[in-house]
Every structure is written in structure tokens, then in C-alpha cells.
Tab-separated table of C-alpha atoms in Angstrom:
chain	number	residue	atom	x	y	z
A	29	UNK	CA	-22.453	49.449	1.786
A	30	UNK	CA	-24.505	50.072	-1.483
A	31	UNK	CA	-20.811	51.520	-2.953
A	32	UNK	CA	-19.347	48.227	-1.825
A	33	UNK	CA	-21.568	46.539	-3.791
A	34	UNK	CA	-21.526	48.499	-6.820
A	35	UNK	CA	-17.756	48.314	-7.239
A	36	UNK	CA	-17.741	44.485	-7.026
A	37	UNK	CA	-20.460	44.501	-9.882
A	38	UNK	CA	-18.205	47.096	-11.662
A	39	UNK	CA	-15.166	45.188	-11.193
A	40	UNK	CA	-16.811	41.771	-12.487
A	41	UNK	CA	-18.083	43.420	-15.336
A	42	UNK	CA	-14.521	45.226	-16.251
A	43	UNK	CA	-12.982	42.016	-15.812
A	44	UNK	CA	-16.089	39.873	-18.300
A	45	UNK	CA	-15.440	42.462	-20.500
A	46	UNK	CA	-11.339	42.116	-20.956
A	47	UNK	CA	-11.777	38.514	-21.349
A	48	UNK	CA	-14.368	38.915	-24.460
A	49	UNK	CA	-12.801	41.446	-26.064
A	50	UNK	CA	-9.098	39.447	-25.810
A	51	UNK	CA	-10.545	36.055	-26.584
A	52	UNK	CA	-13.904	36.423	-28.515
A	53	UNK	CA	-14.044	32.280	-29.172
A	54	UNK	CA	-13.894	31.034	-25.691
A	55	UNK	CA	-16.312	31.871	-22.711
A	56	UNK	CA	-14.657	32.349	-19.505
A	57	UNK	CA	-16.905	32.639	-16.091
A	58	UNK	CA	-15.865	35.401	-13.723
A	59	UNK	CA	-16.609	34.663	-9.707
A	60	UNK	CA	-16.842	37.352	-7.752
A	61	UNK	CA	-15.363	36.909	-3.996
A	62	UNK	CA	-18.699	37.978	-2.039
A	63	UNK	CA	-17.911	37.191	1.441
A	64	UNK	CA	-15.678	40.179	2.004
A	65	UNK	CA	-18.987	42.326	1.088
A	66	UNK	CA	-21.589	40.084	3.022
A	67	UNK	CA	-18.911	40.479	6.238
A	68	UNK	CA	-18.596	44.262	5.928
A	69	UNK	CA	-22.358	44.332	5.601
A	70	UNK	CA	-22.748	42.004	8.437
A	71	UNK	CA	-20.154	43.978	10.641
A	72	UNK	CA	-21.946	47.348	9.858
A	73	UNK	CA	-25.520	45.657	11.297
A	74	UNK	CA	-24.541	43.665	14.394
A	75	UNK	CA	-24.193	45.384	17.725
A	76	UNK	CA	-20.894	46.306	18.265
A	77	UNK	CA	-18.685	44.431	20.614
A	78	UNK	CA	-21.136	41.653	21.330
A	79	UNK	CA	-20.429	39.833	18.095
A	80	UNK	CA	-17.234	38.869	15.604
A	81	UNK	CA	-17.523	38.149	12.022
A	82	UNK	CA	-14.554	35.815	10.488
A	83	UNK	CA	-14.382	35.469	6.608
A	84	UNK	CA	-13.461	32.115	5.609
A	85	UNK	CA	-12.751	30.738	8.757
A	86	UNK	CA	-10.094	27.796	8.381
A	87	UNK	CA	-11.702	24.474	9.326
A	88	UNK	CA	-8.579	22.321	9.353
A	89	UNK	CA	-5.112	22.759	10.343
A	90	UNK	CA	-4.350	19.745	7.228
A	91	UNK	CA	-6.225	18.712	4.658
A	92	UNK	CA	-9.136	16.306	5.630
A	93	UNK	CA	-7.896	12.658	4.626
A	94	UNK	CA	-9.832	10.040	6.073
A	95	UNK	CA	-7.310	7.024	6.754
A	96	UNK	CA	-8.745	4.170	4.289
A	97	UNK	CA	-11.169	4.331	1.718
A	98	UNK	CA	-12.532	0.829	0.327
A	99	UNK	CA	-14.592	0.688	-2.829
A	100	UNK	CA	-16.440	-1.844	-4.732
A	101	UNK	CA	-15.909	-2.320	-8.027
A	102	UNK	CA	-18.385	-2.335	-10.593
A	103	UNK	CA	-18.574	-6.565	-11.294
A	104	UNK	CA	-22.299	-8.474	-11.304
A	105	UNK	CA	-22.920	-10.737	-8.715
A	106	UNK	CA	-22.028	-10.657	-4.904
A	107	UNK	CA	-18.271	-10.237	-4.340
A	108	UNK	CA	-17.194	-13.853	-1.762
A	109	UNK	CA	-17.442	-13.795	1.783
A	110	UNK	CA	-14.080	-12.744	3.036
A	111	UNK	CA	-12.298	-15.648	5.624
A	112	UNK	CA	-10.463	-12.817	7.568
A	113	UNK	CA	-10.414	-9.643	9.231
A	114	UNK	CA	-14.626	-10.407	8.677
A	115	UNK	CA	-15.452	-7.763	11.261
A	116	UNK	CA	-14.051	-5.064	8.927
A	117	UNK	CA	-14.652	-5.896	5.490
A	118	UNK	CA	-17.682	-8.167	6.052
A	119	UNK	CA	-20.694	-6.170	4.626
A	120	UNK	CA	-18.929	-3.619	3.050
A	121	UNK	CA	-21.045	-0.809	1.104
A	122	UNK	CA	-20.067	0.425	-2.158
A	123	UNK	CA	-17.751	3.207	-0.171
A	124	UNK	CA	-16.375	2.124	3.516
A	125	UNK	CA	-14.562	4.746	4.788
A	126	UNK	CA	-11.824	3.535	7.779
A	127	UNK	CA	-10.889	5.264	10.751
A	128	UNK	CA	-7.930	3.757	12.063
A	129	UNK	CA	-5.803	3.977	15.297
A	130	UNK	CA	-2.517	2.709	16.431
A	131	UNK	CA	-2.136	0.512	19.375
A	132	UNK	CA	-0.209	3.290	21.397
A	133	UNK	CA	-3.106	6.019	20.035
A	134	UNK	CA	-6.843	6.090	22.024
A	135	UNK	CA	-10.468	7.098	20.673
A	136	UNK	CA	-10.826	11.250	21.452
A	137	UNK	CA	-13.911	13.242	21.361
A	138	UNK	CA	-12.551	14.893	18.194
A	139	UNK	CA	-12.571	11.439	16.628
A	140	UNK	CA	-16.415	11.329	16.745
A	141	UNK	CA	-17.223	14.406	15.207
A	142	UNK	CA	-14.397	14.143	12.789
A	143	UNK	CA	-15.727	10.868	11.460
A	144	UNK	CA	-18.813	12.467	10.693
A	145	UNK	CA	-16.971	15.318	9.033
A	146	UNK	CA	-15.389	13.076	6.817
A	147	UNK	CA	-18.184	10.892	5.846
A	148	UNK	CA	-20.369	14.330	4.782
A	149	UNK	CA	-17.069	15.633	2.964
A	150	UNK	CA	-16.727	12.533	1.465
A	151	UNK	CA	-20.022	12.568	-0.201
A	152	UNK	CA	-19.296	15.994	-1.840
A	153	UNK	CA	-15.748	15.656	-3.041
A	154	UNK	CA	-17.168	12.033	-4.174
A	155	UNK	CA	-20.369	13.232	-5.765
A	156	UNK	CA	-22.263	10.612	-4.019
A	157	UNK	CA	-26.470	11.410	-4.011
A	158	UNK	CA	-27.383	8.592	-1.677
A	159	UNK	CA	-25.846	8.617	1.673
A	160	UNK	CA	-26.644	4.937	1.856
A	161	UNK	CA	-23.715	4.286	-0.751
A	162	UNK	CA	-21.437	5.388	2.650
A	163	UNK	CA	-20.718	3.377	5.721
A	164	UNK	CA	-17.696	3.907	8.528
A	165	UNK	CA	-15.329	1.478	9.830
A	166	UNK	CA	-13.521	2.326	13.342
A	167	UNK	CA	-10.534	0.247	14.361
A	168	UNK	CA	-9.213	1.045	17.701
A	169	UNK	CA	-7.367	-1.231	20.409
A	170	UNK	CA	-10.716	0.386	22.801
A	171	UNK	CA	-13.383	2.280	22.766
A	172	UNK	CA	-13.321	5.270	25.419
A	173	UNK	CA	-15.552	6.606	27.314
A	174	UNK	CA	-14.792	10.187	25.684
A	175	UNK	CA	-15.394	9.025	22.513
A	176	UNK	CA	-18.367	7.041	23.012
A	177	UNK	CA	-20.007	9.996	24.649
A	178	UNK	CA	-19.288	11.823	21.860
A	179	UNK	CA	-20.855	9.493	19.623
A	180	UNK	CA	-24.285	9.514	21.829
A	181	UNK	CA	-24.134	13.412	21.745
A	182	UNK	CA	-24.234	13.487	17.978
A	183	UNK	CA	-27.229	10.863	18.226
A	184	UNK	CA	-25.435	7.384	17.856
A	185	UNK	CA	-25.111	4.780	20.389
A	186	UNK	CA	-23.500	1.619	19.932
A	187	UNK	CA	-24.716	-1.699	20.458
A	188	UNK	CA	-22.064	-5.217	21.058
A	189	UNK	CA	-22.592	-7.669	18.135
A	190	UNK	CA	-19.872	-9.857	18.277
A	191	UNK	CA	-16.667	-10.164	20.145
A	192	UNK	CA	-14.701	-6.866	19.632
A	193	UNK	CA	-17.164	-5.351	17.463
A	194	UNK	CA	-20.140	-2.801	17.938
A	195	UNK	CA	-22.440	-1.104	16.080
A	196	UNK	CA	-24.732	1.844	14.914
A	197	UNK	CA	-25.600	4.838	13.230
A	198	UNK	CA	-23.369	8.144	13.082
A	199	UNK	CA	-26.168	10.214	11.417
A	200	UNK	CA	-27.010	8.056	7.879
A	201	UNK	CA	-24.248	6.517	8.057
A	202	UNK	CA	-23.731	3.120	9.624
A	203	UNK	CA	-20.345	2.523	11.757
A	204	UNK	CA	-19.153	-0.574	13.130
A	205	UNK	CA	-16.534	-0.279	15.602
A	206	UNK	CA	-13.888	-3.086	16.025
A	207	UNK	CA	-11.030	-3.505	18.027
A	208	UNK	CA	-8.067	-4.588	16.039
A	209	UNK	CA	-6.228	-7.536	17.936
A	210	UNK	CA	-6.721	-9.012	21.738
A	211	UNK	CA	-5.653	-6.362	24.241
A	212	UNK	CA	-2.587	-8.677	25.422
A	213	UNK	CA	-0.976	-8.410	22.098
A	214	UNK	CA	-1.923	-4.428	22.141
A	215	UNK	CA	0.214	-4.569	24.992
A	216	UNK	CA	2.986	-6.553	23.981
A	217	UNK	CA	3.636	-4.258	20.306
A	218	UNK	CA	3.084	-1.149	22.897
A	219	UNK	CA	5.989	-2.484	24.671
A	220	UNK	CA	8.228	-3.828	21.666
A	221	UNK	CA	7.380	0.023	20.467
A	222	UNK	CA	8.749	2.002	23.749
């Protein structure tokens, strides 16, 4: 294990050196991959065949994209009260991300924790300090009872406050859940559609 290490410190050094010696003016940082090292290491201490050790386990089968991503300009003053769709963009924080589903698609588990997933991803690939700048936007024809569960496993229960619309906390972050037209006219473009 010890030689393991030592040849990745070797190699890192050969490597700082070639790049000084070949271009004196400009400093170039060298990363070293450690996780195969910290695995092997890991492997050689954990009882054999109770545990497995994966190196840079793939989280996503796609990139993570969240659907819609609405943010406020920089202007002074309060930004007007919108006349429609009031339920999604009403009280809007500086980055609302949206979580949308078709009228032939329904709420999963997955959705849940996915939401989350974004909204925590978001604030690194963002570089966003203050969770507060973040709040999540779910429109769905319904809410199911899979997904709903989901939501009160991960600490967040929803609460009606208005017709179609719910709310409460995913974590931080506050969601607001609203279904996207009257569940007649979900039926009628779920018909037009088969």
C-alpha cells in the first residue's frame, strides 16, 4: 500500500517537473487521481466478501438538467405582480428551479429525491452561498401518493393553500406544488394525444 502511494507522489512529481522545465513562464497544477489508491487501501482493510468498494460510482444515467430555471434579474425595486399562471411565478426567489410533468406523465418516488438532488447541485454548479436564494416549483396534473410519501420521508410535508396548489419545505428549500390545468382538460389533451 505504502508503494502505491509512493509511486503516485513519484509520478506527480515527474510529471510537475516536465511541465517546469518545458514551460518555465507559466505554472501548471498537477491533480493526482487518489481514489484508485484510497479504494485499493480500502479493499486491502475491509473483511473480505462482506463489503464492495466502487470508484467513482456513476450517479446518473444523463446529465442532471433540471427542467426550468427562472432567475431574477438584477433591477431595483419589486418586479409587478404577475396576472397569470400566479401559482407558479408568484413569489419567485432570485433562482426558482421547475420540475415539470406532462399530462400523460405522474409524480414517482424518484421525483422527490431527484428534486432535492437538483436543488443541492444547483447551488454548486451555480456558486450560490445562501440556500435561501433557491426555491422549487412542481407542476404536475396530480400529486401521488408515491411521491408525496417520498416527500414526507425526506422530511417535507405539504400543506393546501389555494386551489391546485400546496406547499412546504424539501430540506431549505421551499416547494410549491401546483397542478397545471383542471383535470377535465388533463383528460381531454391525454385523449387528443393517444
Amino acid at each position: 500500500m505504502v508503494a502505491l502511494l509512493l509511486m503516485a507522489k513519484g509520478n506527480r512529481m515527474a510529471t510537475t517537473r516536465e511541465v517546469r522545465s518545458s514551460q518555465r513562464q507559466r505554472r501548471v497544477r498537477v491533480y493526482t487521481a487518489w481514489h484508485p489508491v484510497l479504494v485499493a487501501l480500502l479493499e486491502h482493510v475491509l473483511p473480505e466478501g462482506w463489503y464492495q468498494c466502487i470508484s467513482e460510482f456513476q450517479l446518473a444515467r444523463e446529465p442532471l438538467r433540471v427542467d426550468i430555471v427562472i432567475l431574477r434579474r438584477s433591477r431595483r425595486g419589486a418586479p409587478p405582480r404577475p396576472r397569470l399562471l400566479t401559482s407558479v411565478v408568484g413569489e419567485l426567489a432570485e433562482h426558482t428551479l421547475v420540475h415539470f410533468k406532462g399530462p400523460t406523465d405522474e409524480l414517482e418516488r424518484d421525483d422527490a429525491r431527484m428534486l432535492l438532488a437538483y436543488a443541492l447541485q444547483y447551488l454548486v454548479v451555480a456558486e450560490i452561498d445562501d440556500p435561501g436564494a433557491v426555491a422549487l416549483r412542481v407542476l404536475a396534473p396530480r400529486l401521488t401518493p408515491r411521491f408525496t410519501e417520498a416527500l414526507r420521508s425526506l422530511g417535507c410535508t405539504l400543506t393546501p393553500t389555494g386551489p391546485g396548489t400546496q406547499e412546504g419545505r424539501l430540506g431549505v428549500f421551499p416547494l410549491r406544488w401546483w397542478r397545471r390545468w383542471p383535470p377535465t382538460l388533463a383528460r381531454a389533451s391525454i385523449c387528443c394525444t393517444l
